[in-house]
């Protein structure tokens, strides 16, 4: 499961697909918990490898249907599945549906009595910020960037901190606040340099070139 999550973050979808093919036959992965995990990631791979959005969504819904808590109270994993569904909606241009799905996920997260993974809320806030930017709701997006960044600082985590900082700057740029945008871009660039994320550093350099 760790290897699957790691490969998904690295966008190694073919590698994940091979792991799933093997583990789907493994008797240890026939429990609802493990089967849900495999169906979720099979859905992700189905979209990014086959570009089959309907099949991908069907697999993720099948994974959600294995919920042991019911539709009124999702677990952390099921909230993560909702985040994946929202991302796929956005990938095909359905940004409003993506935002609605994430708002539903946030409600479920707020209703959880015990939160084990502090990164889930940060992930949802970043996704919301990004999709709101797509809808040109830049001020609303900034609010989610600020909430996500505060959580990063609270938990002393770099997880998505650079992305949230960049998104904040991007929104400011779109609002015509160029000087303020450069401050956030420079801050994000420093974070990505520390993380050895050369691709994002280059992307920020490109965005900043439009402001000079």
CSV table of N, CA and C in Angstrom, one decimal, residues 59-196:
chain,number,residue,atom,x,y,z
A,59,UNK,N,-15.3,2.9,-10.9
A,59,UNK,CA,-14.4,2.1,-10.0
A,59,UNK,C,-14.3,2.9,-8.6
A,60,UNK,N,-14.2,4.2,-8.7
A,60,UNK,CA,-14.1,4.9,-7.4
A,60,UNK,C,-15.4,4.9,-6.7
A,61,UNK,N,-16.6,4.9,-7.4
A,61,UNK,CA,-17.8,4.8,-6.7
A,61,UNK,C,-18.0,3.5,-6.1
A,62,UNK,N,-17.5,2.4,-6.8
A,62,UNK,CA,-17.5,1.1,-6.2
A,62,UNK,C,-16.7,1.0,-5.0
A,63,UNK,N,-15.6,1.7,-5.0
A,63,UNK,CA,-14.7,1.8,-3.8
A,63,UNK,C,-15.5,2.4,-2.6
A,64,UNK,N,-16.2,3.5,-2.9
A,64,UNK,CA,-16.9,4.2,-1.9
A,64,UNK,C,-18.1,3.4,-1.3
A,65,UNK,N,-18.7,2.6,-2.2
A,65,UNK,CA,-19.8,1.7,-1.8
A,65,UNK,C,-19.3,0.6,-0.8
A,66,UNK,N,-18.0,0.4,-0.7
A,66,UNK,CA,-17.5,-0.5,0.3
A,66,UNK,C,-17.3,0.1,1.7
A,67,UNK,N,-17.8,1.3,1.8
A,67,UNK,CA,-17.7,2.0,3.1
A,67,UNK,C,-18.3,1.2,4.2
A,68,UNK,N,-17.6,1.1,5.3
A,68,UNK,CA,-18.1,0.4,6.5
A,68,UNK,C,-18.9,1.3,7.4
A,69,UNK,N,-18.8,2.6,7.2
A,69,UNK,CA,-19.5,3.6,8.0
A,69,UNK,C,-20.8,4.1,7.4
A,70,UNK,N,-21.0,3.9,6.1
A,70,UNK,CA,-22.2,4.4,5.4
A,70,UNK,C,-22.0,5.7,4.8
A,71,UNK,N,-22.9,6.1,3.9
A,71,UNK,CA,-22.8,7.4,3.2
A,71,UNK,C,-22.8,8.6,4.1
A,72,UNK,N,-23.3,8.5,5.3
A,72,UNK,CA,-23.5,9.7,6.1
A,72,UNK,C,-22.2,10.0,7.0
A,73,UNK,N,-21.3,9.1,7.0
A,73,UNK,CA,-20.1,9.3,7.8
A,73,UNK,C,-18.9,8.5,7.2
A,74,UNK,N,-18.2,9.3,6.3
A,74,UNK,CA,-17.1,8.7,5.6
A,74,UNK,C,-15.8,8.7,6.5
A,75,UNK,N,-15.0,7.7,6.3
A,75,UNK,CA,-13.7,7.6,7.0
A,75,UNK,C,-12.7,8.5,6.3
A,76,UNK,N,-11.5,8.6,6.8
A,76,UNK,CA,-10.4,9.4,6.2
A,76,UNK,C,-10.1,8.9,4.8
A,77,UNK,N,-10.0,7.6,4.6
A,77,UNK,CA,-9.7,7.1,3.3
A,77,UNK,C,-10.8,7.4,2.3
A,78,UNK,N,-12.1,7.3,2.7
A,78,UNK,CA,-13.2,7.6,1.8
A,78,UNK,C,-13.2,9.1,1.5
A,79,UNK,N,-12.8,10.0,2.4
A,79,UNK,CA,-12.6,11.4,2.1
A,79,UNK,C,-11.5,11.6,1.1
A,80,UNK,N,-10.5,10.8,1.1
A,80,UNK,CA,-9.4,10.9,0.1
A,80,UNK,C,-9.9,10.4,-1.2
A,81,UNK,N,-10.8,9.4,-1.2
A,81,UNK,CA,-11.4,9.0,-2.5
A,81,UNK,C,-12.2,10.1,-3.1
A,82,UNK,N,-13.0,10.8,-2.3
A,82,UNK,CA,-13.7,11.9,-2.8
A,82,UNK,C,-12.8,13.0,-3.4
A,83,UNK,N,-11.7,13.2,-2.8
A,83,UNK,CA,-10.7,14.1,-3.3
A,83,UNK,C,-10.2,13.7,-4.7
A,84,UNK,N,-10.0,12.4,-4.9
A,84,UNK,CA,-9.6,11.8,-6.2
A,84,UNK,C,-10.7,12.0,-7.2
A,85,UNK,N,-11.9,11.8,-6.8
A,85,UNK,CA,-13.1,12.0,-7.7
A,85,UNK,C,-13.1,13.4,-8.1
A,86,UNK,N,-12.9,14.3,-7.2
A,86,UNK,CA,-13.0,15.8,-7.5
A,86,UNK,C,-11.9,16.1,-8.5
A,87,UNK,N,-10.7,15.6,-8.3
A,87,UNK,CA,-9.6,15.8,-9.2
A,87,UNK,C,-9.9,15.4,-10.7
A,88,UNK,N,-10.5,14.2,-10.8
A,88,UNK,CA,-10.9,13.7,-12.1
A,88,UNK,C,-12.0,14.6,-12.7
A,89,UNK,N,-12.9,15.0,-11.9
A,89,UNK,CA,-13.9,16.0,-12.5
A,89,UNK,C,-13.2,17.2,-13.1
A,90,UNK,N,-12.2,17.7,-12.3
A,90,UNK,CA,-11.5,18.9,-12.8
A,90,UNK,C,-10.7,18.6,-14.0
A,91,UNK,N,-10.1,17.4,-14.1
A,91,UNK,CA,-9.3,17.0,-15.3
A,91,UNK,C,-10.1,17.1,-16.6
A,92,UNK,N,-11.4,16.8,-16.5
A,92,UNK,CA,-12.3,16.9,-17.7
A,92,UNK,C,-13.0,18.2,-17.8
A,93,UNK,N,-12.6,19.2,-17.0
A,93,UNK,CA,-13.2,20.5,-17.1
A,93,UNK,C,-14.4,20.8,-16.3
A,94,UNK,N,-14.8,19.8,-15.4
A,94,UNK,CA,-16.0,19.9,-14.6
A,94,UNK,C,-15.6,20.5,-13.2
A,95,UNK,N,-15.1,21.8,-13.3
A,95,UNK,CA,-14.5,22.4,-12.1
A,95,UNK,C,-15.6,22.6,-11.0
A,96,UNK,N,-16.8,23.0,-11.4
A,96,UNK,CA,-17.8,23.2,-10.4
A,96,UNK,C,-18.2,22.0,-9.7
A,97,UNK,N,-18.3,20.8,-10.4
A,97,UNK,CA,-18.6,19.5,-9.8
A,97,UNK,C,-17.5,19.1,-8.9
A,98,UNK,N,-16.3,19.5,-9.3
A,98,UNK,CA,-15.1,19.2,-8.4
A,98,UNK,C,-15.2,19.9,-7.1
A,99,UNK,N,-15.5,21.2,-7.2
A,99,UNK,CA,-15.7,22.0,-6.0
A,99,UNK,C,-16.8,21.5,-5.1
A,100,UNK,N,-17.9,21.1,-5.7
A,100,UNK,CA,-19.0,20.5,-4.9
A,100,UNK,C,-18.6,19.3,-4.2
A,101,UNK,N,-17.8,18.4,-4.9
A,101,UNK,CA,-17.4,17.2,-4.3
A,101,UNK,C,-16.4,17.4,-3.1
A,102,UNK,N,-15.5,18.4,-3.3
A,102,UNK,CA,-14.6,18.7,-2.2
A,102,UNK,C,-15.3,19.4,-1.0
A,103,UNK,N,-16.3,20.2,-1.3
A,103,UNK,CA,-17.1,20.8,-0.1
A,103,UNK,C,-17.8,19.7,0.7
A,104,UNK,N,-18.2,18.6,0.0
A,104,UNK,CA,-18.8,17.5,0.6
A,104,UNK,C,-17.8,16.8,1.4
A,105,UNK,N,-16.6,16.6,0.9
A,105,UNK,CA,-15.5,15.9,1.6
A,105,UNK,C,-15.1,16.7,2.9
A,106,UNK,N,-15.1,18.1,2.8
A,106,UNK,CA,-14.8,18.9,3.9
A,106,UNK,C,-15.8,18.7,5.1
A,107,UNK,N,-17.1,18.6,4.7
A,107,UNK,CA,-18.1,18.4,5.7
A,107,UNK,C,-17.9,17.1,6.4
A,108,UNK,N,-17.6,16.0,5.7
A,108,UNK,CA,-17.3,14.7,6.3
A,108,UNK,C,-16.1,14.8,7.2
A,109,UNK,N,-15.1,15.5,6.7
A,109,UNK,CA,-13.8,15.6,7.5
A,109,UNK,C,-14.1,16.3,8.8
A,110,UNK,N,-14.9,17.4,8.8
A,110,UNK,CA,-15.3,18.2,10.0
A,110,UNK,C,-16.1,17.3,11.0
A,111,UNK,N,-16.8,16.3,10.5
A,111,UNK,CA,-17.6,15.5,11.3
A,111,UNK,C,-16.9,14.3,11.9
A,112,UNK,N,-15.6,14.1,11.5
A,112,UNK,CA,-14.8,13.0,12.1
A,112,UNK,C,-14.5,13.4,13.5
A,113,UNK,N,-14.7,12.4,14.4
A,113,UNK,CA,-14.4,12.7,15.8
A,113,UNK,C,-12.9,12.5,16.1
A,114,UNK,N,-12.2,11.7,15.3
A,114,UNK,CA,-10.8,11.5,15.4
A,114,UNK,C,-10.1,11.6,14.1
A,115,UNK,N,-9.2,12.5,13.9
A,115,UNK,CA,-8.4,12.7,12.7
A,115,UNK,C,-7.0,12.2,12.9
A,116,UNK,N,-6.6,11.2,12.1
A,116,UNK,CA,-5.3,10.6,12.3
A,116,UNK,C,-4.3,11.2,11.3
A,117,UNK,N,-4.7,11.5,10.1
A,117,UNK,CA,-3.8,12.1,9.1
A,117,UNK,C,-4.0,13.6,8.9
A,118,UNK,N,-3.1,14.4,9.4
A,118,UNK,CA,-3.3,15.8,9.3
A,118,UNK,C,-3.1,16.4,7.9
A,119,UNK,N,-2.6,15.5,7.0
A,119,UNK,CA,-2.4,16.0,5.7
A,119,UNK,C,-3.6,16.1,4.8
A,120,UNK,N,-4.7,15.3,5.2
A,120,UNK,CA,-5.9,15.2,4.4
A,120,UNK,C,-6.5,16.6,4.2
A,121,UNK,N,-6.7,17.3,5.3
A,121,UNK,CA,-7.3,18.7,5.3
A,121,UNK,C,-6.5,19.6,4.4
A,122,UNK,N,-5.1,19.5,4.5
A,122,UNK,CA,-4.3,20.4,3.7
A,122,UNK,C,-4.5,20.0,2.2
A,123,UNK,N,-4.6,18.7,1.9
A,123,UNK,CA,-4.8,18.3,0.5
A,123,UNK,C,-6.1,18.8,0.0
A,124,UNK,N,-7.2,18.7,0.8
A,124,UNK,CA,-8.5,19.2,0.3
A,124,UNK,C,-8.5,20.7,0.1
A,125,UNK,N,-7.8,21.4,1.0
A,125,UNK,CA,-7.8,22.9,0.8
A,125,UNK,C,-7.0,23.3,-0.4
A,126,UNK,N,-5.9,22.6,-0.7
A,126,UNK,CA,-5.1,22.9,-1.9
A,126,UNK,C,-6.0,22.6,-3.2
A,127,UNK,N,-6.6,21.5,-3.2
A,127,UNK,CA,-7.5,21.1,-4.3
A,127,UNK,C,-8.6,22.2,-4.5
A,128,UNK,N,-9.2,22.6,-3.4
A,128,UNK,CA,-10.3,23.6,-3.5
A,128,UNK,C,-9.7,24.9,-4.1
A,129,UNK,N,-8.5,25.3,-3.5
A,129,UNK,CA,-7.9,26.6,-4.0
A,129,UNK,C,-7.6,26.5,-5.5
A,130,UNK,N,-7.1,25.4,-5.9
A,130,UNK,CA,-6.8,25.3,-7.4
A,130,UNK,C,-8.0,25.3,-8.3
A,131,UNK,N,-9.0,24.6,-7.8
A,131,UNK,CA,-10.2,24.6,-8.7
A,131,UNK,C,-11.0,25.9,-8.7
A,132,UNK,N,-11.0,26.6,-7.5
A,132,UNK,CA,-11.6,27.9,-7.5
A,132,UNK,C,-10.8,28.9,-8.4
A,133,UNK,N,-9.5,28.7,-8.5
A,133,UNK,CA,-8.8,29.6,-9.4
A,133,UNK,C,-9.2,29.3,-10.9
A,134,UNK,N,-9.5,28.0,-11.2
A,134,UNK,CA,-10.0,27.7,-12.5
A,134,UNK,C,-11.3,28.4,-12.8
A,135,UNK,N,-12.1,28.6,-11.8
A,135,UNK,CA,-13.4,29.2,-11.9
A,135,UNK,C,-13.3,30.8,-11.8
A,136,UNK,N,-12.0,31.3,-11.7
A,136,UNK,CA,-11.7,32.7,-11.5
A,136,UNK,C,-12.3,33.3,-10.2
A,137,UNK,N,-12.5,32.4,-9.2
A,137,UNK,CA,-12.9,32.9,-7.9
A,137,UNK,C,-11.6,33.1,-7.1
A,138,UNK,N,-10.8,34.0,-7.5
A,138,UNK,CA,-9.4,34.2,-6.9
A,138,UNK,C,-9.4,34.6,-5.5
A,139,UNK,N,-10.3,35.4,-5.0
A,139,UNK,CA,-10.4,35.8,-3.6
A,139,UNK,C,-10.7,34.6,-2.7
A,140,UNK,N,-11.7,33.8,-3.2
A,140,UNK,CA,-12.1,32.6,-2.4
A,140,UNK,C,-10.9,31.7,-2.4
A,141,UNK,N,-10.2,31.5,-3.5
A,141,UNK,CA,-9.0,30.6,-3.6
A,141,UNK,C,-8.0,31.1,-2.6
A,142,UNK,N,-7.7,32.4,-2.5
A,142,UNK,CA,-6.7,32.9,-1.5
A,142,UNK,C,-7.1,32.5,-0.1
A,143,UNK,N,-8.3,32.5,0.3
A,143,UNK,CA,-8.8,32.2,1.6
A,143,UNK,C,-8.4,30.7,1.9
A,144,UNK,N,-8.6,29.8,0.9
A,144,UNK,CA,-8.2,28.4,1.1
A,144,UNK,C,-6.7,28.2,1.2
A,145,UNK,N,-6.0,29.0,0.4
A,145,UNK,CA,-4.5,29.0,0.4
A,145,UNK,C,-4.0,29.3,1.8
A,146,UNK,N,-4.6,30.4,2.4
A,146,UNK,CA,-4.2,30.9,3.7
A,146,UNK,C,-4.5,29.8,4.8
A,147,UNK,N,-5.7,29.2,4.7
A,147,UNK,CA,-6.0,28.2,5.6
A,147,UNK,C,-5.1,27.0,5.6
A,148,UNK,N,-4.8,26.6,4.3
A,148,UNK,CA,-3.9,25.4,4.1
A,148,UNK,C,-2.5,25.8,4.6
A,149,UNK,N,-2.0,27.0,4.3
A,149,UNK,CA,-0.6,27.4,4.8
A,149,UNK,C,-0.5,27.4,6.3
A,150,UNK,N,-1.6,27.9,6.9
A,150,UNK,CA,-1.6,28.0,8.4
A,150,UNK,C,-1.5,26.6,9.0
A,151,UNK,N,-2.2,25.6,8.4
A,151,UNK,CA,-2.1,24.3,8.9
A,151,UNK,C,-0.7,23.7,8.7
A,152,UNK,N,-0.1,24.0,7.6
A,152,UNK,CA,1.3,23.5,7.3
A,152,UNK,C,2.2,24.0,8.4
A,153,UNK,N,2.1,25.3,8.8
A,153,UNK,CA,2.9,25.9,9.8
A,153,UNK,C,2.5,25.3,11.2
A,154,UNK,N,1.3,25.1,11.4
A,154,UNK,CA,0.8,24.5,12.7
A,154,UNK,C,1.4,23.1,12.9
A,155,UNK,N,1.4,22.3,11.8
A,155,UNK,CA,1.9,21.0,11.9
A,155,UNK,C,3.4,20.8,11.6
A,156,UNK,N,4.0,22.0,11.4
A,156,UNK,CA,5.4,22.0,11.0
A,156,UNK,C,5.7,21.1,9.9
A,157,UNK,N,4.9,21.2,8.8
A,157,UNK,CA,5.0,20.3,7.6
A,157,UNK,C,5.2,21.1,6.4
A,158,UNK,N,6.1,20.6,5.5
A,158,UNK,CA,6.3,21.2,4.2
A,158,UNK,C,5.3,20.6,3.2
A,159,UNK,N,4.4,19.7,3.6
A,159,UNK,CA,3.5,19.0,2.7
A,159,UNK,C,2.6,20.0,2.0
A,160,UNK,N,2.7,20.2,0.7
A,160,UNK,CA,1.9,21.1,-0.2
A,160,UNK,C,2.1,22.6,0.2
A,161,UNK,N,3.1,22.9,1.1
A,161,UNK,CA,3.3,24.3,1.5
A,161,UNK,C,3.7,25.1,0.3
A,162,UNK,N,4.6,24.6,-0.5
A,162,UNK,CA,5.1,25.3,-1.7
A,162,UNK,C,4.0,25.5,-2.7
A,163,UNK,N,3.2,24.4,-2.9
A,163,UNK,CA,2.1,24.5,-3.9
A,163,UNK,C,1.0,25.6,-3.4
A,164,UNK,N,0.7,25.6,-2.1
A,164,UNK,CA,-0.2,26.6,-1.6
A,164,UNK,C,0.3,28.0,-1.7
A,165,UNK,N,1.6,28.1,-1.5
A,165,UNK,CA,2.2,29.5,-1.6
A,165,UNK,C,2.2,29.9,-3.0
A,166,UNK,N,2.5,29.0,-3.9
A,166,UNK,CA,2.5,29.4,-5.3
A,166,UNK,C,1.1,29.8,-5.8
A,167,UNK,N,0.1,29.0,-5.4
A,167,UNK,CA,-1.3,29.2,-5.8
A,167,UNK,C,-1.8,30.6,-5.3
A,168,UNK,N,-1.3,30.9,-4.1
A,168,UNK,CA,-1.7,32.2,-3.5
A,168,UNK,C,-1.1,33.3,-4.4
A,169,UNK,N,0.2,33.2,-4.8
A,169,UNK,CA,0.8,34.2,-5.7
A,169,UNK,C,0.1,34.2,-7.0
A,170,UNK,N,-0.3,33.1,-7.6
A,170,UNK,CA,-1.0,33.0,-8.9
A,170,UNK,C,-2.3,33.8,-8.8
A,171,UNK,N,-3.0,33.6,-7.7
A,171,UNK,CA,-4.3,34.4,-7.5
A,171,UNK,C,-4.1,35.9,-7.5
A,172,UNK,N,-3.0,36.3,-6.8
A,172,UNK,CA,-2.7,37.7,-6.7
A,172,UNK,C,-2.3,38.2,-8.1
A,173,UNK,N,-1.6,37.4,-8.8
A,173,UNK,CA,-1.2,37.8,-10.2
A,173,UNK,C,-2.5,38.1,-11.0
A,174,UNK,N,-3.4,37.2,-10.9
A,174,UNK,CA,-4.7,37.3,-11.7
A,174,UNK,C,-5.5,38.5,-11.3
A,175,UNK,N,-5.3,38.9,-10.0
A,175,UNK,CA,-6.1,40.0,-9.5
A,175,UNK,C,-5.3,41.3,-9.8
A,176,UNK,N,-4.2,41.2,-10.5
A,176,UNK,CA,-3.4,42.4,-10.9
A,176,UNK,C,-2.5,42.9,-9.8
A,177,UNK,N,-2.3,42.2,-8.7
A,177,UNK,CA,-1.4,42.6,-7.6
A,177,UNK,C,0.0,42.0,-7.8
A,178,UNK,N,0.7,42.6,-8.8
A,178,UNK,CA,1.9,42.0,-9.3
A,178,UNK,C,3.0,41.9,-8.2
A,179,UNK,N,3.2,43.0,-7.5
A,179,UNK,CA,4.3,43.1,-6.5
A,179,UNK,C,4.1,42.0,-5.4
A,180,UNK,N,2.8,41.9,-5.0
A,180,UNK,CA,2.5,41.0,-3.9
A,180,UNK,C,2.7,39.5,-4.5
A,181,UNK,N,2.3,39.3,-5.7
A,181,UNK,CA,2.4,38.0,-6.4
A,181,UNK,C,3.9,37.6,-6.4
A,182,UNK,N,4.8,38.5,-6.7
A,182,UNK,CA,6.2,38.2,-6.8
A,182,UNK,C,6.7,37.7,-5.5
A,183,UNK,N,6.3,38.3,-4.4
A,183,UNK,CA,6.7,37.9,-3.1
A,183,UNK,C,6.4,36.5,-2.8
A,184,UNK,N,5.1,36.1,-3.1
A,184,UNK,CA,4.7,34.7,-2.9
A,184,UNK,C,5.4,33.7,-3.9
A,185,UNK,N,5.6,34.1,-5.1
A,185,UNK,CA,6.3,33.3,-6.1
A,185,UNK,C,7.8,33.0,-5.6
A,186,UNK,N,8.4,34.1,-5.1
A,186,UNK,CA,9.8,33.9,-4.6
A,186,UNK,C,9.9,33.0,-3.4
A,187,UNK,N,8.9,33.1,-2.5
A,187,UNK,CA,8.8,32.3,-1.4
A,187,UNK,C,8.6,30.8,-1.8
A,188,UNK,N,7.7,30.6,-2.7
A,188,UNK,CA,7.4,29.2,-3.2
A,188,UNK,C,8.6,28.7,-3.9
A,189,UNK,N,9.3,29.5,-4.6
A,189,UNK,CA,10.5,29.0,-5.3
A,189,UNK,C,11.6,28.5,-4.4
A,190,UNK,N,11.7,29.2,-3.2
A,190,UNK,CA,12.7,28.8,-2.2
A,190,UNK,C,12.3,27.5,-1.6
A,191,UNK,N,11.0,27.3,-1.4
A,191,UNK,CA,10.5,26.1,-0.8
A,191,UNK,C,10.8,24.9,-1.7
A,192,UNK,N,10.6,25.1,-3.0
A,192,UNK,CA,10.8,24.0,-4.0
A,192,UNK,C,12.3,23.8,-4.2
A,193,UNK,N,13.1,24.8,-4.1
A,193,UNK,CA,14.5,24.6,-4.1
A,193,UNK,C,15.0,23.7,-3.0
A,194,UNK,N,14.5,23.9,-1.8
A,194,UNK,CA,14.8,23.1,-0.6
A,194,UNK,C,14.4,21.6,-0.8
A,195,UNK,N,13.3,21.5,-1.6
A,195,UNK,CA,12.8,20.1,-1.8
A,195,UNK,C,13.4,19.5,-3.1
A,196,UNK,N,14.3,20.2,-3.7
A,196,UNK,CA,14.9,19.7,-5.0
A,196,UNK,C,13.9,19.4,-6.1
